[in-house]
Structure formats: C-alpha cells, structure tokens
mmCIF file of C-alpha atoms in Angstrom:
data_model
loop_
_atom_site.group_PDB
_atom_site.id
_atom_site.type_symbol
_atom_site.label_atom_id
_atom_site.label_comp_id
_atom_site.label_asym_id
_atom_site.label_seq_id
_atom_site.Cartn_x
_atom_site.Cartn_y
_atom_site.Cartn_z
ATOM 1 C CA MET A 1 0.000 0.000 0.000
ATOM 2 C CA ASN A 2 1.399 3.386 -1.035
ATOM 3 C CA THR A 3 0.224 6.227 1.208
ATOM 4 C CA SER A 4 2.587 8.961 0.006
ATOM 5 C CA LEU A 5 0.364 10.328 -2.785
ATOM 6 C CA THR A 6 -3.042 12.034 -2.720
ATOM 7 C CA LEU A 7 -4.904 8.712 -2.789
ATOM 8 C CA GLN A 8 -3.859 5.527 -1.054
ATOM 9 C CA HIS A 9 -3.275 2.829 -3.656
ATOM 10 C CA ILE A 10 -1.747 -0.473 -4.615
ATOM 11 C CA THR A 11 0.130 -1.200 -7.828
ATOM 12 C CA ARG A 12 0.950 -3.999 -10.234
ATOM 13 C CA PRO A 13 4.074 -2.813 -12.084
ATOM 14 C CA ALA A 14 4.358 -3.494 -15.797
ATOM 15 C CA SER A 15 6.957 -5.702 -17.459
ATOM 16 C CA LYS A 16 8.394 -2.713 -19.330
ATOM 17 C CA GLU A 17 9.259 0.941 -18.841
ATOM 18 C CA ASN A 18 7.000 3.795 -19.974
ATOM 19 C CA ALA A 19 3.996 1.475 -19.849
ATOM 20 C CA PRO A 20 0.365 2.426 -20.374
ATOM 21 C CA LEU A 21 -1.544 3.060 -17.150
ATOM 22 C CA LEU A 22 -4.792 1.433 -16.088
ATOM 23 C CA LEU A 23 -6.326 3.169 -13.064
ATOM 24 C CA LEU A 24 -8.965 1.180 -11.151
ATOM 25 C CA LEU A 25 -11.722 3.034 -9.262
ATOM 26 C CA HIS A 26 -13.898 0.877 -7.005
ATOM 27 C CA GLY A 27 -17.543 1.318 -6.053
ATOM 28 C CA TYR A 28 -19.342 2.591 -2.952
ATOM 29 C CA GLY A 29 -18.480 0.713 0.229
ATOM 30 C CA SER A 30 -15.583 -1.210 -1.301
ATOM 31 C CA ASN A 31 -11.812 -0.674 -1.383
ATOM 32 C CA GLU A 32 -8.725 -0.849 -3.578
ATOM 33 C CA GLU A 33 -8.466 -4.647 -3.277
ATOM 34 C CA ASP A 34 -11.778 -5.233 -5.057
ATOM 35 C CA LEU A 35 -11.025 -4.466 -8.713
ATOM 36 C CA PHE A 36 -7.357 -5.331 -8.152
ATOM 37 C CA SER A 37 -8.502 -8.955 -8.333
ATOM 38 C CA PHE A 38 -8.702 -8.413 -12.113
ATOM 39 C CA THR A 39 -4.947 -7.916 -12.436
ATOM 40 C CA PRO A 40 -3.787 -11.537 -12.917
ATOM 41 C CA GLU A 41 -5.891 -11.676 -16.087
ATOM 42 C CA ILE A 42 -4.667 -8.375 -17.552
ATOM 43 C CA SER A 43 -1.563 -8.040 -19.722
ATOM 44 C CA GLU A 44 1.693 -7.526 -17.826
ATOM 45 C CA ASP A 45 2.577 -4.793 -20.317
ATOM 46 C CA ILE A 46 0.093 -2.548 -18.504
ATOM 47 C CA PHE A 47 0.926 -0.709 -15.258
ATOM 48 C CA ILE A 48 -2.072 -1.088 -12.946
ATOM 49 C CA VAL A 49 -2.957 1.206 -10.052
ATOM 50 C CA SER A 50 -5.970 0.602 -7.828
ATOM 51 C CA ALA A 51 -6.963 3.610 -5.732
ATOM 52 C CA ARG A 52 -8.874 3.851 -2.451
ATOM 53 C CA ALA A 53 -11.734 6.340 -2.280
ATOM 54 C CA PRO A 54 -11.150 9.207 0.195
ATOM 55 C CA PHE A 55 -14.278 9.000 2.358
ATOM 56 C CA ASP A 56 -14.344 6.314 5.052
ATOM 57 C CA LEU A 57 -17.568 4.468 5.799
ATOM 58 C CA GLN A 58 -18.475 2.831 9.091
ATOM 59 C CA PRO A 59 -17.801 0.131 10.064
ATOM 60 C CA TYR A 60 -15.623 -0.435 6.983
ATOM 61 C CA GLY A 61 -15.280 0.389 3.294
ATOM 62 C CA HIS A 62 -14.813 3.624 1.415
ATOM 63 C CA ALA A 63 -16.767 5.911 -0.886
ATOM 64 C CA TRP A 64 -16.013 8.548 -3.513
ATOM 65 C CA TYR A 65 -19.040 10.526 -2.326
ATOM 66 C CA ALA A 66 -21.957 10.167 0.063
ATOM 67 C CA ILE A 67 -25.306 8.726 -0.899
ATOM 68 C CA ASN A 68 -28.078 10.293 1.153
ATOM 69 C CA PHE A 69 -31.790 9.670 1.610
ATOM 70 C CA ASP A 70 -34.597 12.214 1.929
ATOM 71 C CA ALA A 71 -37.655 11.991 4.167
ATOM 72 C CA ALA A 72 -39.573 10.042 1.528
ATOM 73 C CA GLY A 73 -36.799 7.494 1.151
ATOM 74 C CA GLY A 74 -35.500 8.939 -2.096
ATOM 75 C CA LYS A 75 -31.797 8.477 -2.772
ATOM 76 C CA PHE A 76 -29.506 11.242 -3.978
ATOM 77 C CA SER A 77 -25.787 11.758 -4.467
ATOM 78 C CA ASP A 78 -23.600 14.387 -2.826
ATOM 79 C CA ASN A 79 -22.421 16.061 -6.020
ATOM 80 C CA ASP A 80 -20.074 18.401 -4.158
ATOM 81 C CA GLN A 81 -18.193 15.424 -2.763
ATOM 82 C CA ALA A 82 -18.237 13.799 -6.206
ATOM 83 C CA ARG A 83 -16.604 16.895 -7.728
ATOM 84 C CA GLU A 84 -14.084 16.954 -4.863
ATOM 85 C CA SER A 85 -13.160 13.352 -5.610
ATOM 86 C CA MET A 86 -12.763 14.155 -9.307
ATOM 87 C CA VAL A 87 -10.242 16.858 -8.393
ATOM 88 C CA LEU A 88 -8.403 14.365 -6.177
ATOM 89 C CA ILE A 89 -8.303 11.786 -8.988
ATOM 90 C CA TYR A 90 -6.959 14.362 -11.447
ATOM 91 C CA THR A 91 -4.262 15.419 -8.950
ATOM 92 C CA PHE A 92 -3.482 11.759 -8.325
ATOM 93 C CA LEU A 93 -3.000 11.162 -12.058
ATOM 94 C CA GLU A 94 -0.453 13.960 -12.200
ATOM 95 C CA GLU A 95 1.351 12.417 -9.226
ATOM 96 C CA LEU A 96 1.332 8.985 -10.858
ATOM 97 C CA LYS A 97 2.989 10.398 -13.981
ATOM 98 C CA ALA A 98 5.732 11.926 -11.836
ATOM 99 C CA THR A 99 6.200 8.847 -9.635
ATOM 100 C CA TYR A 100 5.988 5.789 -11.866
ATOM 101 C CA SER A 101 7.362 4.805 -15.262
ATOM 102 C CA ILE A 102 4.135 5.233 -17.216
ATOM 103 C CA ASP A 103 3.309 6.724 -20.601
ATOM 104 C CA PRO A 104 1.675 10.122 -19.901
ATOM 105 C CA ASN A 105 -0.181 9.907 -23.210
ATOM 106 C CA ASN A 106 -1.685 6.493 -22.518
ATOM 107 C CA LEU A 107 -3.745 6.909 -19.352
ATOM 108 C CA ASN A 108 -6.788 4.665 -19.010
ATOM 109 C CA VAL A 109 -9.397 4.123 -16.326
ATOM 110 C CA LEU A 110 -11.723 1.315 -15.295
ATOM 111 C CA GLY A 111 -14.457 2.262 -12.874
ATOM 112 C CA PHE A 112 -17.239 0.260 -11.267
ATOM 113 C CA SER A 113 -20.462 1.892 -10.042
ATOM 114 C CA GLN A 114 -19.379 5.126 -8.267
ATOM 115 C CA GLY A 115 -15.964 4.635 -9.853
ATOM 116 C CA ALA A 116 -17.621 4.475 -13.282
ATOM 117 C CA ILE A 117 -19.684 7.591 -12.595
ATOM 118 C CA LEU A 118 -16.545 9.550 -11.703
ATOM 119 C CA SER A 119 -14.665 8.072 -14.687
ATOM 120 C CA TYR A 120 -17.385 9.497 -16.917
ATOM 121 C CA GLY A 121 -17.393 12.778 -14.999
ATOM 122 C CA LEU A 122 -13.653 13.370 -15.173
ATOM 123 C CA SER A 123 -13.225 12.216 -18.767
ATOM 124 C CA LEU A 124 -16.036 14.505 -19.926
ATOM 125 C CA SER A 125 -14.957 17.457 -17.790
ATOM 126 C CA GLN A 126 -11.340 17.122 -18.961
ATOM 127 C CA PRO A 127 -11.462 15.720 -22.530
ATOM 128 C CA GLY A 128 -8.262 13.894 -23.377
ATOM 129 C CA VAL A 129 -7.240 13.061 -19.817
ATOM 130 C CA PHE A 130 -7.963 9.378 -20.563
ATOM 131 C CA ARG A 131 -7.416 7.454 -23.775
ATOM 132 C CA ASN A 132 -9.882 4.736 -22.803
ATOM 133 C CA VAL A 133 -12.660 4.606 -20.228
ATOM 134 C CA VAL A 134 -14.327 1.419 -18.984
ATOM 135 C CA ALA A 135 -17.588 2.253 -17.209
ATOM 136 C CA MET A 136 -19.105 -0.796 -15.521
ATOM 137 C CA SER A 137 -22.487 -0.580 -13.784
ATOM 138 C CA GLY A 138 -22.510 3.230 -13.741
ATOM 139 C CA TYR A 139 -24.170 6.159 -15.496
ATOM 140 C CA ILE A 140 -23.393 9.684 -16.663
ATOM 141 C CA ASN A 141 -24.250 12.230 -13.965
ATOM 142 C CA GLU A 142 -24.490 15.429 -16.005
ATOM 143 C CA ASP A 143 -24.540 17.543 -12.833
ATOM 144 C CA ILE A 144 -20.849 16.855 -12.174
ATOM 145 C CA ILE A 145 -19.582 17.528 -15.710
ATOM 146 C CA ALA A 146 -17.724 20.836 -15.882
ATOM 147 C CA GLY A 147 -18.515 23.031 -18.880
ATOM 148 C CA ARG A 148 -21.302 20.820 -20.220
ATOM 149 C CA ASP A 149 -22.418 23.463 -22.752
ATOM 150 C CA GLY A 150 -19.104 23.520 -24.605
ATOM 151 C CA LEU A 151 -18.329 19.842 -24.299
ATOM 152 C CA SER A 152 -18.808 18.867 -27.945
ATOM 153 C CA VAL A 153 -16.236 21.388 -29.164
ATOM 154 C CA ARG A 154 -13.695 20.568 -26.435
ATOM 155 C CA PHE A 155 -14.059 16.839 -26.978
ATOM 156 C CA ARG A 156 -13.570 17.066 -30.731
ATOM 157 C CA GLU A 157 -10.587 19.398 -30.412
ATOM 158 C CA SER A 158 -8.797 17.270 -27.818
ATOM 159 C CA GLU A 159 -5.514 15.786 -29.027
ATOM 160 C CA ILE A 160 -6.291 12.480 -27.293
ATOM 161 C CA LYS A 161 -9.547 10.874 -28.414
ATOM 162 C CA THR A 162 -11.297 8.939 -25.660
ATOM 163 C CA ASN A 163 -13.007 5.599 -26.315
ATOM 164 C CA TYR A 164 -15.649 4.141 -23.995
ATOM 165 C CA PHE A 165 -16.567 0.583 -23.066
ATOM 166 C CA ILE A 166 -19.875 0.579 -21.203
ATOM 167 C CA SER A 167 -21.356 -2.496 -19.546
ATOM 168 C CA HIS A 168 -24.413 -2.948 -17.380
ATOM 169 C CA GLY A 169 -26.634 -5.626 -15.925
ATOM 170 C CA THR A 170 -30.171 -5.632 -17.280
ATOM 171 C CA VAL A 171 -31.537 -6.425 -13.809
ATOM 172 C CA ASP A 172 -29.235 -4.102 -11.846
ATOM 173 C CA GLN A 173 -31.038 -3.303 -8.594
ATOM 174 C CA VAL A 174 -28.610 -0.539 -7.533
ATOM 175 C CA VAL A 175 -28.050 1.565 -10.667
ATOM 176 C CA PRO A 176 -31.073 1.144 -12.972
ATOM 177 C CA TYR A 177 -30.368 -0.177 -16.450
ATOM 178 C CA ALA A 178 -32.394 2.722 -17.885
ATOM 179 C CA TRP A 179 -29.894 5.204 -16.385
ATOM 180 C CA ALA A 180 -26.979 3.467 -18.079
ATOM 181 C CA LYS A 181 -28.812 3.477 -21.426
ATOM 182 C CA LYS A 182 -28.726 7.282 -21.501
ATOM 183 C CA ALA A 183 -24.944 7.332 -22.004
ATOM 184 C CA PRO A 184 -24.866 6.457 -25.737
ATOM 185 C CA ALA A 185 -26.956 9.508 -26.709
ATOM 186 C CA ILE A 186 -24.592 11.835 -24.835
ATOM 187 C CA LEU A 187 -21.487 10.177 -26.275
ATOM 188 C CA GLU A 188 -22.917 10.311 -29.801
ATOM 189 C CA GLU A 189 -23.672 14.007 -29.307
ATOM 190 C CA ILE A 190 -20.006 14.761 -28.639
ATOM 191 C CA GLY A 191 -18.672 12.381 -31.273
ATOM 192 C CA ALA A 192 -17.105 9.832 -28.924
ATOM 193 C CA ASP A 193 -16.402 6.250 -29.912
ATOM 194 C CA TYR A 194 -18.136 3.763 -27.619
ATOM 195 C CA VAL A 195 -19.305 0.185 -27.162
ATOM 196 C CA PHE A 196 -22.359 -0.598 -25.034
ATOM 197 C CA LYS A 197 -22.907 -4.143 -23.812
ATOM 198 C CA ASP A 198 -25.481 -5.529 -21.411
ATOM 199 C CA TYR A 199 -25.641 -8.799 -19.527
ATOM 200 C CA PRO A 200 -28.494 -10.636 -17.726
ATOM 201 C CA ILE A 201 -27.102 -9.913 -14.255
ATOM 202 C CA GLY A 202 -27.550 -7.522 -11.337
ATOM 203 C CA HIS A 203 -25.025 -5.041 -9.950
ATOM 204 C CA GLY A 204 -21.812 -6.859 -10.714
ATOM 205 C CA VAL A 205 -19.422 -8.139 -13.366
ATOM 206 C CA ALA A 206 -20.227 -11.388 -15.142
ATOM 207 C CA ARG A 207 -17.476 -13.615 -16.544
ATOM 208 C CA ASP A 208 -18.485 -12.789 -20.136
ATOM 209 C CA ASN A 209 -18.545 -9.114 -19.212
ATOM 210 C CA PHE A 210 -14.987 -9.244 -17.904
ATOM 211 C CA TYR A 211 -13.552 -11.003 -20.943
ATOM 212 C CA ASP A 212 -15.409 -8.723 -23.385
ATOM 213 C CA MET A 213 -13.942 -5.751 -21.513
ATOM 214 C CA LYS A 214 -10.444 -7.243 -21.354
ATOM 215 C CA ASP A 215 -10.393 -7.934 -25.097
ATOM 216 C CA TRP A 216 -11.626 -4.414 -25.930
ATOM 217 C CA LEU A 217 -9.269 -2.694 -23.509
ATOM 218 C CA GLU A 218 -6.055 -4.523 -24.325
ATOM 219 C CA LYS A 219 -6.525 -4.008 -28.051
ATOM 220 C CA ARG A 220 -6.832 -0.260 -27.558
ATOM 221 C CA ILE A 221 -4.196 0.178 -24.872
ATOM 222 C CA LEU A 222 -1.472 -1.963 -26.418
ATOM 223 C CA ASN A 223 -1.933 -1.273 -30.157
#
C-alpha cells in the first residue's frame, strides 16, 4: 500500500518501462483490493494502479461521495463530494505520472459503479485526460460535468480521443439499467467512440462481461 500520494493505492508494475496506465476506481463501500482482483488476467505490459476512495464508511469500506436519503426514502448523491473526488483523482493522475514509469499519453481508467460515474465525470470534464474509459455498472451524472455546454467542441478538439466501453446488468437493482442506457446519446452528441454491452445480471461483473472488456481494452491500450 502506497500512502505517500493524494490517494492511497496499490500497484501492479508493468513488465516494461514507460507502460500504459490502467487506473482502477472501485464502487461505494468497497476498497482498492476489489477491482485489483482483475490484475492476474490483464496483460503484464500494462501498469495497474488501484486507488482507495477518500471517504471512510463505518464500520468499513470507502466511498467517492456520500449517498443520502430524503424523508420520503428517495436516494440522492452528494455532487459536491463527487466533484471533490474528481479533483483528487486528477491530482493523483499527475502524481502517478511523476512517480511511476508510465506513458503520460496512454492513461486509461476502469471504474465500477461510483468509480464508473466519476470516470465518466472526469473524462467529460477534462477531454483527453484518458485514452480509454471502462464504465461498468454506472451512469453519466451530467450535474458533475464541468462546462457541459461547450463539451462537444472541447471533446472534438482534444488531441487524445477517448473511447468508452460501457457495460451494465439488465436487472441491476442498484443503478437502474435505464440510467446506463442514456450514455450512448450523450457520447454520440459529442462524437465519442463507444461500445455498449449488457448482460443478464444484477449489480456486478459477469465472466463474459470481464472477458469482453479485457479484449476491448487490451486491443486499444497496447496497439
């Protein structure tokens, strides 16, 4: 565990210098060990970093932002905390480039649930920060995207073009499938390249889902 940078994290070094980076962002209530379980299956030519979210939950686990409930039982996200976490992730990326032997032009992110929501948010607020985004079991929260009105122009003018792999369970009981289905229209509007795949599961990652993602990601990262 490295605690010297903005976010606590664990790493799986690559087999070569100046390697592409894959940043893993876990979901609400989890930790950096969760998605890190993917690493044995992912090419050793990729430098993997799994980050811990900054907000501690009791009795255990971590979150990128709070999820609150109103008097009627409605659920809503703390968008201020979400934006704060996006700033932390961006700062963390800059620290990673200065600390590890990674290619600064080949930064990639894989997020699950809250991690996916922030992966969308940061990649759309800062076009070009990531080459590839994997968004699993998440959705685009337009309220946390900076400069939404000028996004199409900024995205098209970015030197690094971002590709998206989106996956979602059709019976997801945590993040509704209908929310995830809104992403393609937004990505088409800005001219982004994307793949959307669904699977007959709940809030999780099926075996087929993982291998579809792995095949898509490695082809784009390593070629």
